[in-house]
Coordinates of C-alpha atoms in Angstrom, one line a residue:
Chain A
M285 CA 11.0 -10.7 0.3
F286 CA 13.8 -7.9 0.0
V287 CA 14.4 -7.1 -3.3
P288 CA 17.6 -4.6 -3.6
C289 CA 17.4 -1.4 -5.8
G290 CA 20.4 -2.2 -7.4
D291 CA 22.1 -5.5 -8.7
S292 CA 23.7 -6.5 -5.4
V293 CA 22.2 -7.2 -2.0
P294 CA 23.6 -4.0 0.0
D295 CA 25.2 -6.1 3.6
L296 CA 23.2 -5.1 6.5
A297 CA 25.2 -6.5 9.2
G298 CA 25.9 -4.8 12.2
C299 CA 23.3 -2.1 11.2
T300 CA 20.1 -0.8 13.6
L301 CA 16.9 -1.4 11.7
L302 CA 14.4 0.8 12.5
M303 CA 10.4 0.1 11.6
P304 CA 7.2 1.5 12.7
A305 CA 3.7 -1.1 13.5
V306 CA 1.2 0.2 11.4
S307 CA -0.7 1.3 14.6
V308 CA -3.1 3.8 16.1
G309 CA -2.5 7.3 14.8
N310 CA 0.1 5.7 12.2
V311 CA 2.5 7.5 14.7
G312 CA 5.2 4.8 14.3
Q313 CA 5.0 5.7 10.2
L314 CA 5.1 9.4 10.7
A315 CA 8.1 8.8 13.0
I316 CA 10.1 7.0 9.7
D317 CA 9.1 9.0 7.7
L318 CA 10.6 11.5 9.9
I319 CA 14.0 10.1 10.6
I320 CA 14.4 9.4 6.6
S321 CA 14.0 12.3 5.7
T322 CA 15.7 14.3 8.2
L323 CA 19.2 11.7 7.5
N324 CA 18.2 12.4 3.6
M325 CA 18.4 8.3 3.9
Y326 CA 18.4 6.8 0.1
K327 CA 16.6 3.9 -1.1
I328 CA 18.0 0.5 -1.3
G329 CA 15.7 -2.2 -1.6
Y330 CA 11.6 -3.0 -1.5
F331 CA 9.8 -5.6 0.8
Y332 CA 8.2 -6.9 -1.9
T333 CA 4.9 -8.4 -0.5
D334 CA 1.5 -9.8 -1.0
C335 CA 0.6 -8.6 2.7
L336 CA 0.1 -4.9 2.7
V337 CA -2.3 -3.4 0.5
P338 CA -0.7 -2.4 -2.6
M339 CA -0.2 1.5 -3.2
V340 CA 2.2 3.4 -4.9
G341 CA 2.8 7.3 -5.8
N342 CA 6.2 9.5 -6.2
N343 CA 8.4 10.1 -4.3
P344 CA 7.0 11.4 -0.3
Y345 CA 10.4 12.4 0.5
A346 CA 11.2 14.8 -2.5
T347 CA 13.4 17.8 -2.1
A348 CA 13.3 19.1 -5.9
E349 CA 11.5 18.6 -9.0
E350 CA 14.6 16.7 -10.0
N351 CA 14.2 13.9 -7.3
S352 CA 10.1 14.3 -7.4
T353 CA 9.5 10.8 -10.4
E354 CA 11.1 8.1 -8.3
L355 CA 8.1 5.5 -7.8
S356 CA 8.0 4.3 -4.1
I357 CA 5.6 1.2 -3.1
N358 CA 4.0 -0.2 -0.2
A359 CA 7.2 -1.1 1.5
E360 CA 10.5 0.1 1.3
V361 CA 13.9 -0.2 2.5
Y362 CA 16.1 3.0 3.2
A363 CA 19.7 3.7 4.5
S364 CA 22.1 5.9 6.0
P365 CA 25.5 3.5 6.4
S366 CA 27.4 6.5 8.0
K367 CA 25.0 5.7 10.9
K368 CA 24.6 2.2 10.4
L369 CA 21.2 2.6 10.3
V370 CA 18.4 1.0 8.3
A371 CA 15.2 1.7 7.6
L372 CA 12.1 0.1 6.7
Q373 CA 9.1 2.3 5.8
L374 CA 5.3 0.4 5.5
R375 CA 3.4 2.7 3.6
S376 CA -0.3 0.7 3.9
I377 CA -2.4 -1.5 6.2
F378 CA -2.3 -5.4 6.1
I379 CA -4.7 -7.6 4.0
K380 CA -6.9 -9.4 6.4
Y381 CA -5.4 -12.3 7.7
K382 CA -1.6 -11.6 6.4
S383 CA 0.2 -9.8 9.3
K384 CA 1.0 -13.0 10.7
S385 CA 2.5 -14.5 7.6
F386 CA 4.2 -10.7 7.1
C387 CA 5.7 -11.4 10.4
E388 CA 7.3 -14.6 9.9
K389 CA 8.6 -13.5 6.4
L390 CA 9.7 -10.0 8.2
L391 CA 11.6 -12.0 11.3
F392 CA 13.5 -14.3 8.6
W393 CA 15.0 -11.6 6.8
V394 CA 15.9 -10.1 10.2
K395 CA 17.5 -12.9 10.7
S396 CA 19.4 -13.8 7.5
S397 CA 20.5 -10.2 7.2
N398 CA 22.5 -10.1 10.4
C399 CA 21.5 -6.9 11.6
A400 CA 22.5 -6.0 15.0
K401 CA 19.1 -5.1 16.3
V402 CA 15.5 -3.7 15.8
V403 CA 14.1 -1.2 17.1
V404 CA 10.2 -1.0 16.2
L405 CA 8.2 2.7 16.8
S406 CA 4.3 1.7 17.9
S407 CA 1.7 3.4 19.6
S408 CA -1.3 2.3 21.4
H409 CA -4.8 3.5 22.3
S410 CA -4.2 6.3 25.2
Y411 CA -8.0 5.1 26.2
H412 CA -6.6 1.9 27.6
R413 CA -4.7 3.0 30.3
N414 CA -4.9 2.8 34.0
D415 CA -4.9 4.8 36.4
L416 CA -0.9 5.1 36.9
Q417 CA -0.4 5.4 33.3
L418 CA -2.7 8.4 33.4
R419 CA -0.4 10.3 35.3
S420 CA 2.4 9.8 34.1
T421 CA 5.4 9.8 31.0
P422 CA 3.0 8.6 27.6
F423 CA 5.9 7.3 26.4
R424 CA 6.8 3.1 27.2
Y425 CA 9.6 0.5 26.0
L426 CA 9.5 -3.2 25.7
L427 CA 12.9 -5.6 25.0
T428 CA 12.8 -9.1 24.0
P429 CA 15.4 -11.5 26.3
S430 CA 18.4 -10.9 24.0
I431 CA 19.3 -7.5 23.9
Q432 CA 18.3 -6.9 27.5
K433 CA 21.8 -7.4 28.9
S434 CA 23.2 -4.9 26.3
V435 CA 21.1 -2.0 26.4
Q436 CA 19.7 -2.4 30.3
N437 CA 21.8 -0.1 31.7
K438 CA 21.4 3.1 29.1
I439 CA 17.8 2.3 29.5
Q440 CA 17.7 2.6 32.9
S441 CA 20.1 5.5 33.4
L442 CA 17.4 7.0 31.1
N443 CA 14.6 6.6 34.2
W444 CA 12.5 5.4 31.0
E445 CA 9.2 3.5 31.8
E446 CA 8.8 -0.1 30.9
M447 CA 5.0 -1.1 29.6
E448 CA 3.5 -2.5 32.3
K449 CA 1.7 -6.0 32.2
S450 CA -2.3 -5.8 32.5
P451 CA -4.8 -8.8 32.9
C452 CA -5.2 -11.2 30.1
I453 CA -8.7 -11.5 30.5
P454 CA -9.9 -8.2 31.8
E455 CA -13.2 -9.8 33.1
I456 CA -11.8 -12.1 35.1
D457 CA -10.2 -11.3 38.2
D458 CA -7.4 -13.9 38.9
S459 CA -6.8 -13.7 35.3
E460 CA -3.0 -14.0 34.8
F461 CA -0.9 -10.9 33.5
C462 CA 0.6 -10.1 30.1
V463 CA 1.8 -7.6 27.8
R464 CA -1.0 -6.2 25.9
I465 CA -0.7 -3.5 23.1
P466 CA -4.1 -2.6 22.1
G467 CA -4.3 -0.3 18.8
G468 CA -0.8 -1.3 18.4
G469 CA -0.9 -3.9 15.1
I470 CA 1.5 -6.4 14.8
T471 CA 4.0 -4.7 17.5
K472 CA 2.8 -7.6 20.1
T473 CA 3.2 -10.3 17.5
L474 CA 7.0 -8.8 16.4
Y475 CA 7.2 -8.9 20.1
D476 CA 6.1 -12.7 20.9
E477 CA 8.2 -13.7 17.9
G478 CA 10.8 -11.6 19.0
C479 CA 11.6 -12.9 22.3
S480 CA 10.8 -17.0 20.7
K481 CA 13.4 -16.1 17.7
E482 CA 16.5 -15.1 20.0
I483 CA 15.7 -11.3 17.8
P484 CA 17.4 -8.5 19.9
M485 CA 14.3 -6.3 19.4
V486 CA 13.6 -3.2 21.3
I487 CA 10.0 -2.0 20.9
L488 CA 9.3 2.0 21.9
L489 CA 5.8 3.2 21.4
K490 CA 3.5 6.1 22.9
F491 CA 0.0 6.3 24.4
V492 CA -1.9 8.3 21.7
S493 CA -5.6 9.1 20.1
E494 CA -6.1 9.6 16.6
G495 CA -6.1 12.9 15.4
D496 CA -3.5 15.2 13.9
N497 CA -0.4 12.6 15.2
I498 CA 2.8 15.0 14.3
P499 CA 3.2 15.9 17.8
D500 CA 3.0 12.7 18.9
A501 CA 5.5 11.7 15.9
L502 CA 8.1 13.9 16.9
G503 CA 7.5 13.3 20.3
L504 CA 8.1 9.5 19.8
V505 CA 11.2 10.6 17.2
E506 CA 12.8 12.7 20.4
Y507 CA 12.3 9.4 22.6
L508 CA 14.2 7.0 20.1
N509 CA 16.9 10.1 20.3
E510 CA 17.3 10.1 23.7
W511 CA 18.9 6.8 23.2
L512 CA 20.4 6.2 19.6
Q513 CA 21.3 9.7 19.5
I514 CA 20.3 9.5 15.6
I515 CA 21.0 13.8 15.3
K516 CA 22.5 16.1 17.7
P517 CA 20.9 18.8 19.2
C518 CA 21.6 22.0 17.3
C519 CA 21.5 24.0 20.3
V520 CA 20.9 23.9 23.8
D521 CA 18.3 26.9 24.1
P522 CA 14.9 24.9 24.8
S523 CA 13.1 27.8 23.4
A524 CA 14.7 27.4 20.1
S525 CA 11.4 27.7 17.6
A526 CA 14.1 25.8 14.9
L527 CA 12.5 22.0 14.9
P528 CA 15.7 19.5 14.2
W529 CA 13.1 17.6 12.5
K530 CA 12.5 17.9 9.0
M531 CA 9.1 17.1 7.4
P532 CA 8.9 15.4 4.6
S533 CA 7.3 17.1 1.3
S534 CA 4.4 14.3 1.0
W535 CA 3.4 16.0 4.7
R536 CA 1.5 18.4 2.5
L537 CA -2.4 18.3 2.3
L538 CA -2.6 15.5 5.2
F539 CA -6.4 16.4 5.7
G540 CA -7.7 16.4 2.2
S541 CA -7.6 18.9 -0.7
G542 CA -7.9 23.1 -0.2
L543 CA -12.1 24.0 0.7
P544 CA -14.1 25.7 -1.8
P545 CA -14.5 29.7 -1.1
A546 CA -18.1 29.5 -1.7
L547 CA -18.2 27.6 1.4
F548 CA -17.5 31.5 3.5
Chain B
M196 CA -13.2 4.9 22.1
A197 CA -14.5 8.3 21.3
A198 CA -17.5 10.4 22.8
T199 CA -20.3 11.8 21.1
F200 CA -22.3 14.9 21.4
F201 CA -24.4 13.1 23.2
G202 CA -22.9 12.0 25.8
E203 CA -23.0 8.4 24.3
V204 CA -19.4 6.2 23.9
V205 CA -18.8 4.8 20.3
R206 CA -16.0 2.8 18.8
A207 CA -14.1 4.9 16.5
P208 CA -12.2 3.5 13.4
C209 CA -8.6 3.2 13.6
R210 CA -6.8 5.1 10.2
A211 CA -4.2 2.2 11.4
G212 CA -6.8 -0.8 10.5
T213 CA -5.6 -2.7 13.8
E214 CA -9.6 -3.1 14.9
D215 CA -9.3 -6.7 13.2
E216 CA -5.8 -7.5 14.7
E217 CA -7.1 -8.0 18.0
E218 CA -10.0 -10.2 16.9
E219 CA -7.8 -12.1 14.5
E220 CA -6.0 -12.7 17.6
E221 CA -8.5 -14.4 19.9
E222 CA -10.2 -16.0 16.6
G223 CA -6.5 -18.1 16.3
R224 CA -6.6 -19.1 19.8
R225 CA -10.5 -20.5 19.6
E226 CA -9.9 -21.7 16.0
T227 CA -10.9 -25.4 15.5
P228 CA -9.5 -27.6 13.1
E229 CA -13.2 -26.8 11.2
D230 CA -12.3 -23.7 11.4
G231 CA -8.9 -23.8 9.6
E232 CA -10.5 -26.3 7.0
V233 CA -13.1 -23.6 6.0
R234 CA -10.4 -20.6 6.1
Q235 CA -8.2 -22.6 3.3
Q236 CA -11.5 -23.6 1.4
L237 CA -12.4 -20.2 1.2
A238 CA -8.6 -19.4 0.1
R239 CA -9.2 -21.8 -2.7
K240 CA -12.4 -20.5 -3.8
R241 CA -11.1 -16.8 -3.7
E242 CA -7.7 -18.1 -6.0
V243 CA -7.4 -16.6 -9.4
R244 CA -7.7 -18.8 -12.5
F245 CA -6.6 -18.6 -15.5
L246 CA -8.7 -20.5 -18.4
R247 CA -10.0 -20.4 -22.1
R248 CA -13.2 -18.9 -21.5
Q249 CA -15.0 -21.0 -25.2
T250 CA -13.7 -24.5 -24.0
K251 CA -13.7 -23.2 -19.6
T252 CA -10.3 -25.3 -19.6
T253 CA -7.5 -24.1 -17.1
L254 CA -4.5 -22.8 -19.2
E255 CA -1.9 -24.7 -17.9
V256 CA 0.8 -22.9 -18.0
S257 CA 1.3 -19.0 -17.4
L258 CA -0.1 -16.3 -20.3
L259 CA 3.1 -14.7 -20.4
E260 CA 4.8 -17.9 -21.0
K261 CA 2.6 -19.6 -23.7
Y262 CA 2.4 -15.4 -25.7
P263 CA 5.4 -14.1 -23.9
C264 CA 5.1 -10.2 -24.7
S265 CA 6.9 -6.9 -25.9
K266 CA 3.9 -4.8 -24.7
F267 CA 1.0 -5.6 -22.4
I268 CA -2.4 -3.0 -22.2
I269 CA -4.2 -3.7 -19.0
A270 CA -7.1 -1.3 -18.4
I271 CA -8.8 -1.5 -15.1
G272 CA -12.8 0.2 -14.9
N273 CA -15.1 0.4 -17.6
N274 CA -14.2 4.1 -19.0
A275 CA -10.9 2.4 -19.4
V276 CA -12.1 -0.6 -20.7
A277 CA -13.9 1.0 -23.2
F278 CA -11.3 3.4 -24.7
L279 CA -9.7 0.1 -24.7
S280 CA -12.1 -1.4 -27.1
S281 CA -12.9 1.8 -29.5
F282 CA -10.2 3.1 -30.1
I283 CA -6.9 0.8 -29.8
M284 CA -8.6 -3.0 -30.2
N285 CA -10.9 -1.7 -33.2
S286 CA -7.9 -2.0 -35.5
G287 CA -6.1 -5.6 -36.7
V288 CA -7.4 -8.8 -35.7
W289 CA -7.3 -9.5 -31.8
E290 CA -7.8 -13.0 -30.5
E291 CA -8.9 -14.0 -27.1
V292 CA -6.4 -15.9 -25.4
G293 CA -7.7 -16.4 -22.4
C294 CA -9.5 -14.8 -19.3
A295 CA -9.4 -15.0 -15.2
K296 CA -11.8 -16.0 -13.4
L297 CA -12.1 -14.8 -9.9
W298 CA -14.5 -15.0 -7.4
N299 CA -14.9 -12.9 -3.8
E300 CA -17.7 -12.2 -1.6
W301 CA -18.2 -9.1 -3.0
C302 CA -18.9 -11.0 -6.4
R303 CA -22.0 -10.4 -8.3
T304 CA -21.1 -11.6 -11.7
V305 CA -21.9 -15.6 -12.3
D306 CA -21.9 -15.7 -16.1
T307 CA -18.8 -15.2 -17.9
T308 CA -19.5 -16.3 -21.5
H309 CA -21.3 -13.1 -22.1
L310 CA -20.0 -10.0 -21.5
S311 CA -20.0 -6.6 -23.3
P312 CA -16.6 -4.6 -23.2
T313 CA -17.3 -2.1 -20.6
E314 CA -18.6 -4.8 -17.9
A315 CA -15.5 -4.9 -15.0
F316 CA -14.2 -8.4 -16.1
C317 CA -10.7 -9.8 -17.0
V318 CA -10.6 -11.1 -20.5
F319 CA -6.8 -11.3 -22.2
Y320 CA -6.8 -10.8 -26.0
H321 CA -3.4 -10.6 -28.5
L322 CA -3.2 -8.9 -32.1
K323 CA -2.4 -11.8 -34.1
S324 CA -1.2 -9.4 -37.2
N325 CA 2.0 -8.2 -35.4
P326 CA 3.9 -10.4 -33.3
S327 CA 5.6 -7.6 -31.3
V328 CA 2.9 -7.0 -29.6
F329 CA 2.2 -10.7 -27.0
G330 CA 5.4 -11.4 -29.4
S331 CA 8.2 -13.5 -28.3
C332 CA 10.6 -11.1 -26.8
P333 CA 11.9 -12.1 -23.4
R334 CA 10.2 -10.2 -20.5
K335 CA 12.8 -7.2 -19.7
N336 CA 11.8 -5.9 -22.5
M337 CA 8.1 -5.4 -22.6
Q338 CA 6.7 -2.6 -21.3
V339 CA 3.7 -2.4 -19.8
T340 CA 0.7 0.5 -20.1
I341 CA -2.1 0.3 -17.1
L342 CA -5.1 2.7 -17.6
T343 CA -7.8 3.4 -14.8
C344 CA -10.0 6.2 -13.8
R345 CA -10.5 7.7 -10.0
H346 CA -13.2 9.9 -8.7
V347 CA -11.7 13.3 -8.6
T348 CA -12.5 13.5 -5.0
D349 CA -9.8 11.2 -4.8
Y350 CA -7.5 13.9 -5.8
K351 CA -5.4 16.1 -3.9
T352 CA -4.6 19.9 -4.3
S353 CA -4.1 23.1 -2.4
E354 CA -7.1 24.4 -4.1
S355 CA -10.9 22.9 -4.0
T356 CA -11.6 20.0 -6.1
S357 CA -14.4 21.5 -7.3
S358 CA -12.4 24.4 -8.9
L359 CA -10.6 21.3 -10.9
H360 CA -11.8 21.0 -14.9
T361 CA -12.7 17.4 -15.0
P362 CA -11.5 15.0 -16.7
F363 CA -8.1 15.1 -16.3
L364 CA -5.3 12.3 -17.4
K365 CA -1.9 12.3 -14.8
A366 CA 0.4 9.3 -15.2
L367 CA 3.0 7.9 -13.1
K368 CA 6.0 5.4 -14.0
T369 CA 8.1 3.1 -13.2
Q370 CA 12.0 4.0 -13.1
N371 CA 12.8 2.1 -16.3
F372 CA 10.2 3.8 -18.4
R373 CA 12.1 6.2 -20.3
E374 CA 9.6 7.7 -22.8
P375 CA 8.2 11.2 -22.0
P376 CA 4.7 10.2 -20.8
C377 CA 1.6 12.4 -22.1
C378 CA 0.4 14.0 -19.9
S379 CA 1.8 15.3 -16.3
L380 CA 3.3 13.0 -13.5
L381 CA 0.7 12.9 -10.1
E382 CA 2.1 14.8 -7.5
Q383 CA 2.7 14.2 -4.3
P384 CA 1.3 13.6 -1.8
N385 CA -1.3 11.9 -4.1
I386 CA -1.1 7.7 -4.4
V387 CA -2.9 5.0 -6.0
H388 CA -4.0 1.5 -4.1
D389 CA -5.7 -1.6 -5.4
L390 CA -5.2 -3.3 -9.0
P391 CA -3.0 -0.6 -10.4
A392 CA -0.9 -0.2 -8.2
A393 CA -0.1 -3.6 -7.8
V394 CA 0.9 -3.5 -11.2
L395 CA 2.6 -0.8 -11.1
S396 CA 4.9 -2.2 -8.1
Y397 CA 5.6 -5.4 -9.5
C398 CA 7.1 -3.5 -12.4
Q399 CA 9.2 -1.4 -10.4
V400 CA 10.7 -3.8 -8.4
W401 CA 11.3 -6.6 -11.1
K402 CA 12.4 -3.6 -13.4
I403 CA 10.1 -3.8 -16.1
S404 CA 9.0 -0.3 -18.3
A405 CA 5.2 0.1 -16.8
I406 CA 3.5 3.5 -17.2
L407 CA -0.3 4.3 -15.5
Y408 CA -2.0 6.7 -16.7
L409 CA -5.1 7.4 -14.4
C410 CA -8.0 9.6 -15.0
Y411 CA -9.4 12.1 -12.4
T412 CA -13.3 12.4 -13.4
D413 CA -16.6 13.1 -11.7
V414 CA -18.5 10.4 -13.9
M415 CA -17.4 7.0 -12.9
K416 CA -20.3 5.5 -14.9
L417 CA -20.0 4.6 -18.4
D418 CA -19.5 8.4 -20.2
L419 CA -17.9 9.8 -23.3
I420 CA -16.0 12.4 -21.9
T421 CA -14.4 10.4 -19.7
V422 CA -13.3 8.2 -22.1
E423 CA -12.1 10.9 -25.1
A424 CA -9.8 11.9 -21.9
F425 CA -7.6 9.0 -22.2
K426 CA -6.7 10.0 -26.3
P427 CA -3.2 11.6 -25.1
V428 CA -2.1 8.3 -24.8
L429 CA -2.4 7.0 -28.6
S430 CA 0.4 10.1 -29.3
S431 CA 2.8 7.7 -27.5
R432 CA 5.2 5.8 -29.2
S433 CA 4.1 2.2 -27.7
L434 CA 0.9 2.7 -28.7
K435 CA 1.4 5.0 -31.9
S436 CA 1.7 1.9 -33.9
L437 CA -1.5 0.0 -33.0
V438 CA -3.8 3.1 -33.6
K439 CA -5.4 3.0 -37.0
N440 CA -8.7 4.8 -37.3
I441 CA -9.8 7.4 -35.2
P442 CA -13.0 9.1 -36.3
Q443 CA -14.2 4.6 -36.3
S444 CA -13.2 4.5 -32.7
T445 CA -15.7 7.7 -32.1
E446 CA -18.2 5.8 -33.6
I447 CA -17.9 2.2 -32.1
L448 CA -17.5 4.2 -28.7
K449 CA -21.1 6.2 -29.3
K450 CA -22.6 2.7 -29.7
L451 CA -21.2 0.8 -27.3
M452 CA -22.4 3.9 -24.9
T453 CA -26.0 3.5 -26.1
T454 CA -25.8 -0.5 -25.5
N455 CA -25.3 0.2 -22.2
E456 CA -27.5 2.6 -21.3
I457 CA -30.0 -0.2 -22.4
Q458 CA -28.3 -2.6 -20.5
S459 CA -28.7 -0.2 -17.0
N460 CA -31.9 0.4 -17.1
I461 CA -33.2 0.6 -13.9
Y462 CA -36.2 -1.8 -14.6
T463 CA -34.4 -4.6 -15.8

């Protein structure tokens, strides 16, 4: 359930909700971190649930000593009112058998808060790609029927590729075709529920492998930015070294502590 | 999937924990009513129950309703529990008010009646002489203190963990906790998970004043030096009044160590 930080429930009507699916390489979550950090979004509440493994830590977007001691939990909601953007960040994995329950609770909240649309950032195992997918861009999109009319034209003008359908049961020759997102966590469930509950939802995903997924996250936010124009490019020069996306301070030591000098 | 050096293809674990999701979906499709019934029974078995240990009767109302309190101290893990037993619960009369009984597939302890204070279990006590600890104040004025340990290799720092002086104490506090903590705060990117995180998350969301003291140590079994690393906590405003006799506490602690050593003999 959504619990606001302050005393009153913020008005999310007409906002775009960005959220990650906990998926291969944690790309969606890294992308949301980049968005929250770059836009300096502030926390407006918690999505308090028993479906995710509990986790706490100090402010992952701290920029100075003063703002580094605010406690963060595993599911929090941030806002940027000027851009009519709301971001839900999920920081831990689902407890077994609780992912469907989480999707139901989440979509119930989305519907009741009257968000204009939901954008799910996700990823899928790159080793599952077929030959055509191997030769094309690694980015894909999916739209639920209720949003198709309003965004189809814009999406087509961007020349984006829709996520292809594949055989539901690959071993059987005449199997039906459906959308499969291996490694995508709750992405498929969210998409199916979004379709059946008539929620305007867009899924954006990238084919990735596990490893250092920061470049994948940067790619995914750039892909999102082509459409939503969250940030304007700071300069037209493509060789500019400065990245427009700000990495949060919590991305330090992603691959562990320092090495013992005696190792060398 | 990943290819290994020897040319075999193995299933690489996914950091995002999504491997189970596909199995779950397939299980969902194939699940019969009998499977659903088994799953429900398992879920009921895993429920946490609160009961009075001596009589084994279930507590009819929630513990905090029956014993509303202003200070709630929770120790998780053998070193934290030993510290609490020796330094805080050695003075005054502490009455046992209940215990939590739980089961999951990983449990080895079955007998709940005979436990030393150092075994991992959950027993609730209240201080008979001081009504303000488990007194009659509303929940909003309650202060929660959580004590636990973690292995030092969990601690992320730009230096190597082998160069750190263990054990050391770190703290995490909720927004409503106004006192200065007894040690430095846990720096990013370090996090805490499981039960201590669950308690602290609850307190943060529902605006309860709470602090978690986390001892990073390289000895996870019961250890005198690790337990004593919690000592700075005794000077905190909320716990100071509960601490009476520190030399006596150290004696109690030493006795606890000896008892535990005998019990943990590999041949018994």
